[in-house]
């Protein structure tokens, strides 16, 4: 859409929404560590994507939105669809949380649960097929596609504005990466004001986002089985992989020490950001806490559930284990110098084994 | 009758026309050195406007003298068409439709560099006409007359006040504070002898990312002004200059930026519709004199000797060249 068209568009704020729920509350955790605690981070990109689609006609008044998600993005879309009068079809799988399921139904969502995974491609491909069918069955419907829609990262200019206004100069940004929208978006906006900004992406073992081989993951919300186009790999100086048990324990620490009741990805971000802030006491760090803890009462905040997790030790590691290549998968917290490279550049740099052989030759 | 109401209102504002009219009115306004920030910005309800934050330069100015007389409006020099138009609009707004007079405009602001020469002539003319009739116009009223005369105006009618100014509407989008944190500016004209027709230029066609990127710049600017942090101001100016570089590129931009970075400048700042670039230094830092001297000699070696050196908080000129 051209700038002149954008400028003559109807007002986004006139469309109903939750402006005061979109931005995080900034909390100072230590001298040099600030947390940006969201109610539901996805409200901001969801609202921006819908605004933009409504402005250029991809989404008609009273139109239909189709998306595949079983997480917070679906909830954000459902809240907006409910107050803006859109029909919302969400494709999900049986792993969807029971309470979230009920909540989505209450908000008027048409939920399509894919019952069986494909033999090749699993639930992910099965869900994408079902989404395609839903889009075909509803001509003119709009799919926000949070993984590829450039309005997802661009939405986060408002968070960057808030950080710049409240914290001024920031040295380091730490956050989890799922679709890549929040971290790629905020990193690029803040780096425009500070080219030296140090950016740390937090992923989880067996997520392919930063080049690990795909596998089963217990920690949800971050990581992915595909590489979303919205991950701008060149924004990242460091990548950390945090396991489920340590992320959940860190989530509890965040509550115990700082009284912030947040979800599991917040714990993963906190673990890494707290370590970096401790080891760089003269640098200002800000980290993102994407959602609140209420959805995790029966899990992360339930000791019976938590202590039976695979890999549960009850102690937090002091520091990450540095690895020389993403293919070096560790079950626990590990870190890697990404150095603002593309995924291809990092993978082409060779596995440690290949490099050792080359050096030996 | 409505007409009566209007003319009565006009004469109230003027005082009684005949009595309050002076032999001649005087108007003056300082120029600027381009902008700290220019882009598109949402207002309170989210509608986007083109807007800017001016960097004041109080060592150059325009001055106008207006002598009211019946009949035609004569302007000297006669190529100051915008100033003449502004004087006419001001007379009309005061209800003096068949009044004319003699307007003289003089300026020390270089033309075509993006230092506000056109708006300064216009504002000086408006102030001179108003003064001649005993009317003190508020800055907002001057701004609205100015944009009618020249389509887009700089915010110099607001003086040193830090405002985010919608240059096509003449409105203040946001009052940022009483003044910017003080800066010491080393000024380079990147295209000597050519100049830019600052008025005829098409407005920048920012892309979707840039439209959003102006938000954090505005956020950091608010903090810079609220806390008097010149370093943050330098970051905002440099970021805005980088975006401007995609729309009205300055020759030798990267070289100048590198000199600024290596001599300890806070950043650089550009005239977003002109040719001047400013290297920004902190006047409160004792190292600034040495840094300015070093930057000056480095600029000399790339063939761009600084033409001006000034402080934003003092009327003091130090010609370097
Ligand atoms: C709870 C939670 N944390 C973190 C993320 C990752 O954010 P992003 O998709 O912007 O990378 C998500 C994304 O869905 C999420 O739901």
PDB file of C-alpha atoms in Angstrom, chain A residues 12-268:
ATOM      1  CA  UNK A  12      -7.049   2.299  13.331  1.00  0.00           C
ATOM      2  CA  UNK A  13      -7.921   3.422  16.834  1.00  0.00           C
ATOM      3  CA  UNK A  14     -11.499   4.001  15.803  1.00  0.00           C
ATOM      4  CA  UNK A  15     -11.745   0.315  15.136  1.00  0.00           C
ATOM      5  CA  UNK A  16     -12.373  -1.397  18.420  1.00  0.00           C
ATOM      6  CA  UNK A  17      -9.480  -3.046  20.136  1.00  0.00           C
ATOM      7  CA  UNK A  18      -7.450  -3.143  23.322  1.00  0.00           C
ATOM      8  CA  UNK A  19      -4.823  -0.418  23.023  1.00  0.00           C
ATOM      9  CA  UNK A  20      -4.085  -0.401  26.761  1.00  0.00           C
ATOM     10  CA  UNK A  21      -3.588  -4.168  26.731  1.00  0.00           C
ATOM     11  CA  UNK A  22      -1.204  -4.195  23.786  1.00  0.00           C
ATOM     12  CA  UNK A  23       1.915  -2.727  25.340  1.00  0.00           C
ATOM     13  CA  UNK A  24       3.974  -4.339  28.085  1.00  0.00           C
ATOM     14  CA  UNK A  25       4.500  -2.970  31.567  1.00  0.00           C
ATOM     15  CA  UNK A  26       8.157  -2.209  32.137  1.00  0.00           C
ATOM     16  CA  UNK A  27       9.563  -3.596  35.365  1.00  0.00           C
ATOM     17  CA  UNK A  28      13.055  -3.034  36.686  1.00  0.00           C
ATOM     18  CA  UNK A  29      14.300  -6.409  37.935  1.00  0.00           C
ATOM     19  CA  UNK A  30      17.860  -5.474  38.886  1.00  0.00           C
ATOM     20  CA  UNK A  31      20.078  -2.410  38.451  1.00  0.00           C
ATOM     21  CA  UNK A  32      20.607  -3.107  34.772  1.00  0.00           C
ATOM     22  CA  UNK A  33      17.842  -5.576  33.848  1.00  0.00           C
ATOM     23  CA  UNK A  34      14.389  -4.475  32.736  1.00  0.00           C
ATOM     24  CA  UNK A  35      11.511  -6.813  31.921  1.00  0.00           C
ATOM     25  CA  UNK A  36       8.776  -5.933  29.445  1.00  0.00           C
ATOM     26  CA  UNK A  37       5.843  -7.925  30.815  1.00  0.00           C
ATOM     27  CA  UNK A  38       2.954  -8.390  28.400  1.00  0.00           C
ATOM     28  CA  UNK A  39      -0.599  -9.396  29.178  1.00  0.00           C
ATOM     29  CA  UNK A  40      -0.786 -11.095  25.788  1.00  0.00           C
ATOM     30  CA  UNK A  41       1.969  -9.975  23.423  1.00  0.00           C
ATOM     31  CA  UNK A  42       0.192 -11.287  20.315  1.00  0.00           C
ATOM     32  CA  UNK A  43      -2.598  -8.713  20.650  1.00  0.00           C
ATOM     33  CA  UNK A  44      -0.310  -6.083  19.158  1.00  0.00           C
ATOM     34  CA  UNK A  45       0.722  -7.897  15.944  1.00  0.00           C
ATOM     35  CA  UNK A  46      -2.770  -9.374  15.538  1.00  0.00           C
ATOM     36  CA  UNK A  47      -4.357  -5.926  15.745  1.00  0.00           C
ATOM     37  CA  UNK A  48      -1.801  -4.393  13.381  1.00  0.00           C
ATOM     38  CA  UNK A  49      -2.207  -7.193  10.818  1.00  0.00           C
ATOM     39  CA  UNK A  50      -6.002  -6.846  10.912  1.00  0.00           C
ATOM     40  CA  UNK A  51      -5.814  -3.038  10.651  1.00  0.00           C
ATOM     41  CA  UNK A  52      -3.561  -3.232   7.629  1.00  0.00           C
ATOM     42  CA  UNK A  53      -5.668  -5.900   5.940  1.00  0.00           C
ATOM     43  CA  UNK A  54      -8.839  -3.913   6.598  1.00  0.00           C
ATOM     44  CA  UNK A  55      -7.184  -0.765   5.238  1.00  0.00           C
ATOM     45  CA  UNK A  56      -6.201  -2.248   1.889  1.00  0.00           C
ATOM     46  CA  UNK A  57      -9.294  -4.396   1.405  1.00  0.00           C
ATOM     47  CA  UNK A  58      -7.877  -7.875   2.094  1.00  0.00           C
ATOM     48  CA  UNK A  59     -10.272  -8.071   5.043  1.00  0.00           C
ATOM     49  CA  UNK A  60     -13.838  -6.846   4.495  1.00  0.00           C
ATOM     50  CA  UNK A  61     -16.133  -5.557   7.246  1.00  0.00           C
ATOM     51  CA  UNK A  62     -17.785  -8.606   8.787  1.00  0.00           C
ATOM     52  CA  UNK A  63     -15.422 -10.840   6.798  1.00  0.00           C
ATOM     53  CA  UNK A  64     -13.908 -14.199   7.665  1.00  0.00           C
ATOM     54  CA  UNK A  65     -10.419 -14.784   9.085  1.00  0.00           C
ATOM     55  CA  UNK A  66      -8.789 -18.246   8.853  1.00  0.00           C
ATOM     56  CA  UNK A  67      -5.584 -19.176  10.653  1.00  0.00           C
ATOM     57  CA  UNK A  68      -3.817 -22.215  12.060  1.00  0.00           C
ATOM     58  CA  UNK A  69      -2.626 -21.794  15.647  1.00  0.00           C
ATOM     59  CA  UNK A  70      -3.072 -23.428  18.980  1.00  0.00           C
ATOM     60  CA  UNK A  71      -1.464 -20.686  20.998  1.00  0.00           C
ATOM     61  CA  UNK A  72      -1.690 -17.113  22.059  1.00  0.00           C
ATOM     62  CA  UNK A  73      -1.975 -15.749  18.519  1.00  0.00           C
ATOM     63  CA  UNK A  74      -5.317 -17.552  18.170  1.00  0.00           C
ATOM     64  CA  UNK A  75      -6.545 -16.037  21.417  1.00  0.00           C
ATOM     65  CA  UNK A  76      -5.521 -12.553  20.303  1.00  0.00           C
ATOM     66  CA  UNK A  77      -7.297 -12.996  16.963  1.00  0.00           C
ATOM     67  CA  UNK A  78     -10.373 -14.327  18.775  1.00  0.00           C
ATOM     68  CA  UNK A  79     -10.537 -11.295  21.083  1.00  0.00           C
ATOM     69  CA  UNK A  80     -10.253  -8.887  18.160  1.00  0.00           C
ATOM     70  CA  UNK A  81     -12.698 -10.833  15.966  1.00  0.00           C
ATOM     71  CA  UNK A  82     -15.233 -10.801  18.803  1.00  0.00           C
ATOM     72  CA  UNK A  83     -15.219  -7.016  19.239  1.00  0.00           C
ATOM     73  CA  UNK A  84     -14.781  -6.160  15.571  1.00  0.00           C
ATOM     74  CA  UNK A  85     -17.440  -8.484  14.238  1.00  0.00           C
ATOM     75  CA  UNK A  86     -15.326 -10.835  12.139  1.00  0.00           C
ATOM     76  CA  UNK A  87     -15.919 -14.553  11.757  1.00  0.00           C
ATOM     77  CA  UNK A  88     -12.850 -16.522  12.850  1.00  0.00           C
ATOM     78  CA  UNK A  89     -11.945 -20.081  11.844  1.00  0.00           C
ATOM     79  CA  UNK A  90      -8.967 -21.527  13.727  1.00  0.00           C
ATOM     80  CA  UNK A  91      -7.358 -24.807  12.738  1.00  0.00           C
ATOM     81  CA  UNK A  92      -5.689 -26.618  15.612  1.00  0.00           C
ATOM     82  CA  UNK A  93      -4.809 -30.091  16.836  1.00  0.00           C
ATOM     83  CA  UNK A  94      -5.723 -32.229  19.858  1.00  0.00           C
ATOM     84  CA  UNK A  95      -2.796 -30.789  21.853  1.00  0.00           C
ATOM     85  CA  UNK A  96      -4.731 -27.545  22.284  1.00  0.00           C
ATOM     86  CA  UNK A  97      -5.159 -26.591  25.918  1.00  0.00           C
ATOM     87  CA  UNK A  98      -8.602 -27.491  27.256  1.00  0.00           C
ATOM     88  CA  UNK A  99      -9.219 -24.097  28.859  1.00  0.00           C
ATOM     89  CA  UNK A 100      -8.022 -22.197  25.818  1.00  0.00           C
ATOM     90  CA  UNK A 101     -10.346 -24.357  23.727  1.00  0.00           C
ATOM     91  CA  UNK A 102     -13.332 -23.351  25.884  1.00  0.00           C
ATOM     92  CA  UNK A 103     -12.312 -19.738  25.863  1.00  0.00           C
ATOM     93  CA  UNK A 104     -12.043 -19.643  22.077  1.00  0.00           C
ATOM     94  CA  UNK A 105     -15.480 -21.227  21.727  1.00  0.00           C
ATOM     95  CA  UNK A 106     -16.917 -18.658  24.131  1.00  0.00           C
ATOM     96  CA  UNK A 107     -15.477 -15.913  21.928  1.00  0.00           C
ATOM     97  CA  UNK A 108     -17.402 -17.362  18.982  1.00  0.00           C
ATOM     98  CA  UNK A 109     -14.500 -19.028  17.177  1.00  0.00           C
ATOM     99  CA  UNK A 110     -15.148 -21.888  14.755  1.00  0.00           C
ATOM    100  CA  UNK A 111     -12.503 -24.408  15.852  1.00  0.00           C
ATOM    101  CA  UNK A 112     -11.413 -27.106  13.439  1.00  0.00           C
ATOM    102  CA  UNK A 113      -9.407 -29.751  15.244  1.00  0.00           C
ATOM    103  CA  UNK A 114      -7.239 -31.922  12.996  1.00  0.00           C
ATOM    104  CA  UNK A 115      -7.565 -35.341  14.621  1.00  0.00           C
ATOM    105  CA  UNK A 116      -4.726 -37.261  12.963  1.00  0.00           C
ATOM    106  CA  UNK A 117      -1.152 -36.291  12.036  1.00  0.00           C
ATOM    107  CA  UNK A 118       0.076 -37.088   8.528  1.00  0.00           C
ATOM    108  CA  UNK A 119       2.618 -39.870   8.306  1.00  0.00           C
ATOM    109  CA  UNK A 120       4.950 -37.450   6.584  1.00  0.00           C
ATOM    110  CA  UNK A 121       4.798 -33.906   7.946  1.00  0.00           C
ATOM    111  CA  UNK A 122       2.874 -34.695  11.117  1.00  0.00           C
ATOM    112  CA  UNK A 123       0.249 -32.343  12.506  1.00  0.00           C
ATOM    113  CA  UNK A 124       1.906 -29.276  11.012  1.00  0.00           C
ATOM    114  CA  UNK A 125       1.270 -30.340   7.406  1.00  0.00           C
ATOM    115  CA  UNK A 126      -2.146 -31.727   8.236  1.00  0.00           C
ATOM    116  CA  UNK A 127      -3.109 -28.387   9.770  1.00  0.00           C
ATOM    117  CA  UNK A 128      -1.803 -26.428   6.805  1.00  0.00           C
ATOM    118  CA  UNK A 129      -3.884 -28.612   4.479  1.00  0.00           C
ATOM    119  CA  UNK A 130      -6.978 -28.027   6.591  1.00  0.00           C
ATOM    120  CA  UNK A 131      -6.287 -24.291   6.609  1.00  0.00           C
ATOM    121  CA  UNK A 132      -6.040 -24.286   2.812  1.00  0.00           C
ATOM    122  CA  UNK A 133      -9.365 -26.088   2.617  1.00  0.00           C
ATOM    123  CA  UNK A 134     -10.971 -23.543   4.964  1.00  0.00           C
ATOM    124  CA  UNK A 135      -9.660 -20.643   2.873  1.00  0.00           C
ATOM    125  CA  UNK A 136     -11.007 -22.258  -0.305  1.00  0.00           C
ATOM    126  CA  UNK A 137     -14.369 -22.955   1.292  1.00  0.00           C
ATOM    127  CA  UNK A 138     -14.649 -19.295   2.327  1.00  0.00           C
ATOM    128  CA  UNK A 139     -13.806 -17.199  -0.714  1.00  0.00           C
ATOM    129  CA  UNK A 140     -12.581 -13.730   0.189  1.00  0.00           C
ATOM    130  CA  UNK A 141     -11.451 -14.798   3.637  1.00  0.00           C
ATOM    131  CA  UNK A 142      -8.219 -13.427   5.080  1.00  0.00           C
ATOM    132  CA  UNK A 143      -5.312 -15.432   6.483  1.00  0.00           C
ATOM    133  CA  UNK A 144      -3.007 -13.306   8.686  1.00  0.00           C
ATOM    134  CA  UNK A 145      -0.091 -15.802   8.257  1.00  0.00           C
ATOM    135  CA  UNK A 146       1.914 -14.572  11.229  1.00  0.00           C
ATOM    136  CA  UNK A 147       5.012 -16.498  10.095  1.00  0.00           C
ATOM    137  CA  UNK A 148       5.353 -14.620   6.834  1.00  0.00           C
ATOM    138  CA  UNK A 149       3.323 -11.431   7.163  1.00  0.00           C
ATOM    139  CA  UNK A 150       5.731  -8.469   7.371  1.00  0.00           C
ATOM    140  CA  UNK A 151       3.125  -6.543   9.362  1.00  0.00           C
ATOM    141  CA  UNK A 152       3.891  -8.900  12.274  1.00  0.00           C
ATOM    142  CA  UNK A 153       7.428  -7.581  12.931  1.00  0.00           C
ATOM    143  CA  UNK A 154       6.457  -4.057  11.899  1.00  0.00           C
ATOM    144  CA  UNK A 155       3.751  -3.973  14.580  1.00  0.00           C
ATOM    145  CA  UNK A 156       6.456  -3.954  17.251  1.00  0.00           C
ATOM    146  CA  UNK A 157       7.515  -0.389  16.473  1.00  0.00           C
ATOM    147  CA  UNK A 158       5.176   0.583  19.296  1.00  0.00           C
ATOM    148  CA  UNK A 159       7.104  -1.557  21.778  1.00  0.00           C
ATOM    149  CA  UNK A 160      10.379  -0.099  20.512  1.00  0.00           C
ATOM    150  CA  UNK A 161       8.870   3.377  20.980  1.00  0.00           C
ATOM    151  CA  UNK A 162       7.913   2.567  24.549  1.00  0.00           C
ATOM    152  CA  UNK A 163      11.361   1.128  25.338  1.00  0.00           C
ATOM    153  CA  UNK A 164      13.145   4.104  23.740  1.00  0.00           C
ATOM    154  CA  UNK A 165      10.966   6.587  25.601  1.00  0.00           C
ATOM    155  CA  UNK A 166      11.103   4.887  29.000  1.00  0.00           C
ATOM    156  CA  UNK A 167      14.593   3.404  29.022  1.00  0.00           C
ATOM    157  CA  UNK A 168      16.443   5.603  26.541  1.00  0.00           C
ATOM    158  CA  UNK A 169      19.606   3.913  25.367  1.00  0.00           C
ATOM    159  CA  UNK A 170      19.548   0.109  25.623  1.00  0.00           C
ATOM    160  CA  UNK A 171      22.632  -2.109  25.190  1.00  0.00           C
ATOM    161  CA  UNK A 172      21.078  -5.554  24.951  1.00  0.00           C
ATOM    162  CA  UNK A 173      17.737  -7.063  23.930  1.00  0.00           C
ATOM    163  CA  UNK A 174      16.826 -10.628  24.914  1.00  0.00           C
ATOM    164  CA  UNK A 175      13.710 -12.533  23.880  1.00  0.00           C
ATOM    165  CA  UNK A 176      12.257 -15.787  22.659  1.00  0.00           C
ATOM    166  CA  UNK A 177      11.724 -16.554  18.992  1.00  0.00           C
ATOM    167  CA  UNK A 178       8.659 -18.345  17.626  1.00  0.00           C
ATOM    168  CA  UNK A 179       7.308 -16.611  14.537  1.00  0.00           C
ATOM    169  CA  UNK A 180      10.246 -14.225  14.886  1.00  0.00           C
ATOM    170  CA  UNK A 181       7.958 -11.207  14.762  1.00  0.00           C
ATOM    171  CA  UNK A 182       8.655  -9.718  18.163  1.00  0.00           C
ATOM    172  CA  UNK A 183      12.431 -10.114  18.324  1.00  0.00           C
ATOM    173  CA  UNK A 184      13.196  -9.430  14.647  1.00  0.00           C
ATOM    174  CA  UNK A 185      10.853  -6.446  14.714  1.00  0.00           C
ATOM    175  CA  UNK A 186      12.053  -4.816  17.936  1.00  0.00           C
ATOM    176  CA  UNK A 187      15.727  -5.587  17.243  1.00  0.00           C
ATOM    177  CA  UNK A 188      15.650  -3.885  13.862  1.00  0.00           C
ATOM    178  CA  UNK A 189      13.816  -0.815  15.163  1.00  0.00           C
ATOM    179  CA  UNK A 190      16.092  -0.386  18.184  1.00  0.00           C
ATOM    180  CA  UNK A 191      19.218  -1.055  16.152  1.00  0.00           C
ATOM    181  CA  UNK A 192      18.268   1.797  13.877  1.00  0.00           C
ATOM    182  CA  UNK A 193      18.848   3.985  16.970  1.00  0.00           C
ATOM    183  CA  UNK A 194      21.800   1.962  18.272  1.00  0.00           C
ATOM    184  CA  UNK A 195      23.803  -0.002  15.686  1.00  0.00           C
ATOM    185  CA  UNK A 196      25.763  -1.641  18.537  1.00  0.00           C
ATOM    186  CA  UNK A 197      22.679  -3.170  20.178  1.00  0.00           C
ATOM    187  CA  UNK A 198      23.489  -6.725  21.297  1.00  0.00           C
ATOM    188  CA  UNK A 199      20.602  -9.043  20.418  1.00  0.00           C
ATOM    189  CA  UNK A 200      20.077 -12.486  21.952  1.00  0.00           C
ATOM    190  CA  UNK A 201      17.477 -14.878  20.566  1.00  0.00           C
ATOM    191  CA  UNK A 202      16.170 -17.604  22.854  1.00  0.00           C
ATOM    192  CA  UNK A 203      15.116 -20.902  21.261  1.00  0.00           C
ATOM    193  CA  UNK A 204      14.702 -24.436  22.578  1.00  0.00           C
ATOM    194  CA  UNK A 205      16.484 -27.709  21.685  1.00  0.00           C
ATOM    195  CA  UNK A 206      15.094 -29.496  18.612  1.00  0.00           C
ATOM    196  CA  UNK A 207      13.670 -26.325  17.091  1.00  0.00           C
ATOM    197  CA  UNK A 208      14.836 -25.736  13.519  1.00  0.00           C
ATOM    198  CA  UNK A 209      14.603 -21.926  13.744  1.00  0.00           C
ATOM    199  CA  UNK A 210      18.337 -21.532  14.385  1.00  0.00           C
ATOM    200  CA  UNK A 211      19.469 -24.685  12.657  1.00  0.00           C
ATOM    201  CA  UNK A 212      18.954 -27.541  15.079  1.00  0.00           C
ATOM    202  CA  UNK A 213      17.488 -30.819  13.796  1.00  0.00           C
ATOM    203  CA  UNK A 214      13.725 -31.069  14.328  1.00  0.00           C
ATOM    204  CA  UNK A 215      12.419 -33.067  17.269  1.00  0.00           C
ATOM    205  CA  UNK A 216       9.924 -33.265  20.091  1.00  0.00           C
ATOM    206  CA  UNK A 217       9.721 -30.143  22.265  1.00  0.00           C
ATOM    207  CA  UNK A 218       7.987 -29.671  25.569  1.00  0.00           C
ATOM    208  CA  UNK A 219       8.468 -25.918  25.788  1.00  0.00           C
ATOM    209  CA  UNK A 220       5.823 -24.250  23.595  1.00  0.00           C
ATOM    210  CA  UNK A 221       5.430 -20.753  22.192  1.00  0.00           C
ATOM    211  CA  UNK A 222       9.035 -20.413  21.110  1.00  0.00           C
ATOM    212  CA  UNK A 223      10.839 -22.550  18.565  1.00  0.00           C
ATOM    213  CA  UNK A 224       9.385 -24.122  15.477  1.00  0.00           C
ATOM    214  CA  UNK A 225       9.463 -27.119  13.146  1.00  0.00           C
ATOM    215  CA  UNK A 226       9.839 -24.813  10.180  1.00  0.00           C
ATOM    216  CA  UNK A 227      11.869 -21.652   9.706  1.00  0.00           C
ATOM    217  CA  UNK A 228       9.427 -18.733   9.613  1.00  0.00           C
ATOM    218  CA  UNK A 229      10.259 -16.067   7.009  1.00  0.00           C
ATOM    219  CA  UNK A 230       9.684 -13.496   9.762  1.00  0.00           C
ATOM    220  CA  UNK A 231      12.838 -14.627  11.560  1.00  0.00           C
ATOM    221  CA  UNK A 232      15.471 -12.138  10.416  1.00  0.00           C
ATOM    222  CA  UNK A 233      18.518 -14.165  11.412  1.00  0.00           C
ATOM    223  CA  UNK A 234      20.930 -11.314  10.734  1.00  0.00           C
ATOM    224  CA  UNK A 235      19.561  -9.415  13.715  1.00  0.00           C
ATOM    225  CA  UNK A 236      20.980 -11.895  16.236  1.00  0.00           C
ATOM    226  CA  UNK A 237      24.399 -11.708  17.886  1.00  0.00           C
ATOM    227  CA  UNK A 238      23.817 -14.739  20.114  1.00  0.00           C
ATOM    228  CA  UNK A 239      21.396 -17.646  20.170  1.00  0.00           C
ATOM    229  CA  UNK A 240      20.578 -19.704  23.261  1.00  0.00           C
ATOM    230  CA  UNK A 241      18.677 -22.974  23.454  1.00  0.00           C
ATOM    231  CA  UNK A 242      16.846 -23.445  26.750  1.00  0.00           C
ATOM    232  CA  UNK A 243      15.259 -26.765  27.778  1.00  0.00           C
ATOM    233  CA  UNK A 244      11.728 -27.052  29.150  1.00  0.00           C
ATOM    234  CA  UNK A 245      12.563 -27.974  32.761  1.00  0.00           C
ATOM    235  CA  UNK A 246      15.034 -25.115  33.262  1.00  0.00           C
ATOM    236  CA  UNK A 247      12.720 -22.646  31.493  1.00  0.00           C
ATOM    237  CA  UNK A 248       9.867 -23.580  33.842  1.00  0.00           C
ATOM    238  CA  UNK A 249      12.079 -23.385  36.904  1.00  0.00           C
ATOM    239  CA  UNK A 250      13.236 -19.940  35.755  1.00  0.00           C
ATOM    240  CA  UNK A 251       9.565 -18.993  35.299  1.00  0.00           C
ATOM    241  CA  UNK A 252       9.018 -19.842  38.979  1.00  0.00           C
ATOM    242  CA  UNK A 253      12.118 -17.845  39.957  1.00  0.00           C
ATOM    243  CA  UNK A 254      10.764 -14.853  38.083  1.00  0.00           C
ATOM    244  CA  UNK A 255       7.665 -15.105  40.226  1.00  0.00           C
ATOM    245  CA  UNK A 256       9.449 -15.891  43.505  1.00  0.00           C
ATOM    246  CA  UNK A 257      12.106 -13.179  43.187  1.00  0.00           C
ATOM    247  CA  UNK A 258      10.351 -10.496  41.201  1.00  0.00           C
ATOM    248  CA  UNK A 259       6.628 -11.244  41.724  1.00  0.00           C
ATOM    249  CA  UNK A 260       5.999 -11.439  37.997  1.00  0.00           C
ATOM    250  CA  UNK A 261       3.501 -14.191  37.204  1.00  0.00           C
ATOM    251  CA  UNK A 262       4.344 -14.988  33.581  1.00  0.00           C
ATOM    252  CA  UNK A 263       4.354 -17.937  31.169  1.00  0.00           C
ATOM    253  CA  UNK A 264       7.108 -20.402  30.285  1.00  0.00           C
ATOM    254  CA  UNK A 265       8.704 -18.439  27.458  1.00  0.00           C
ATOM    255  CA  UNK A 266       9.089 -15.520  29.871  1.00  0.00           C
ATOM    256  CA  UNK A 267      11.076 -17.843  32.127  1.00  0.00           C
ATOM    257  CA  UNK A 268      13.356 -18.867  29.250  1.00  0.00           C
TER     258      UNK A 268
END
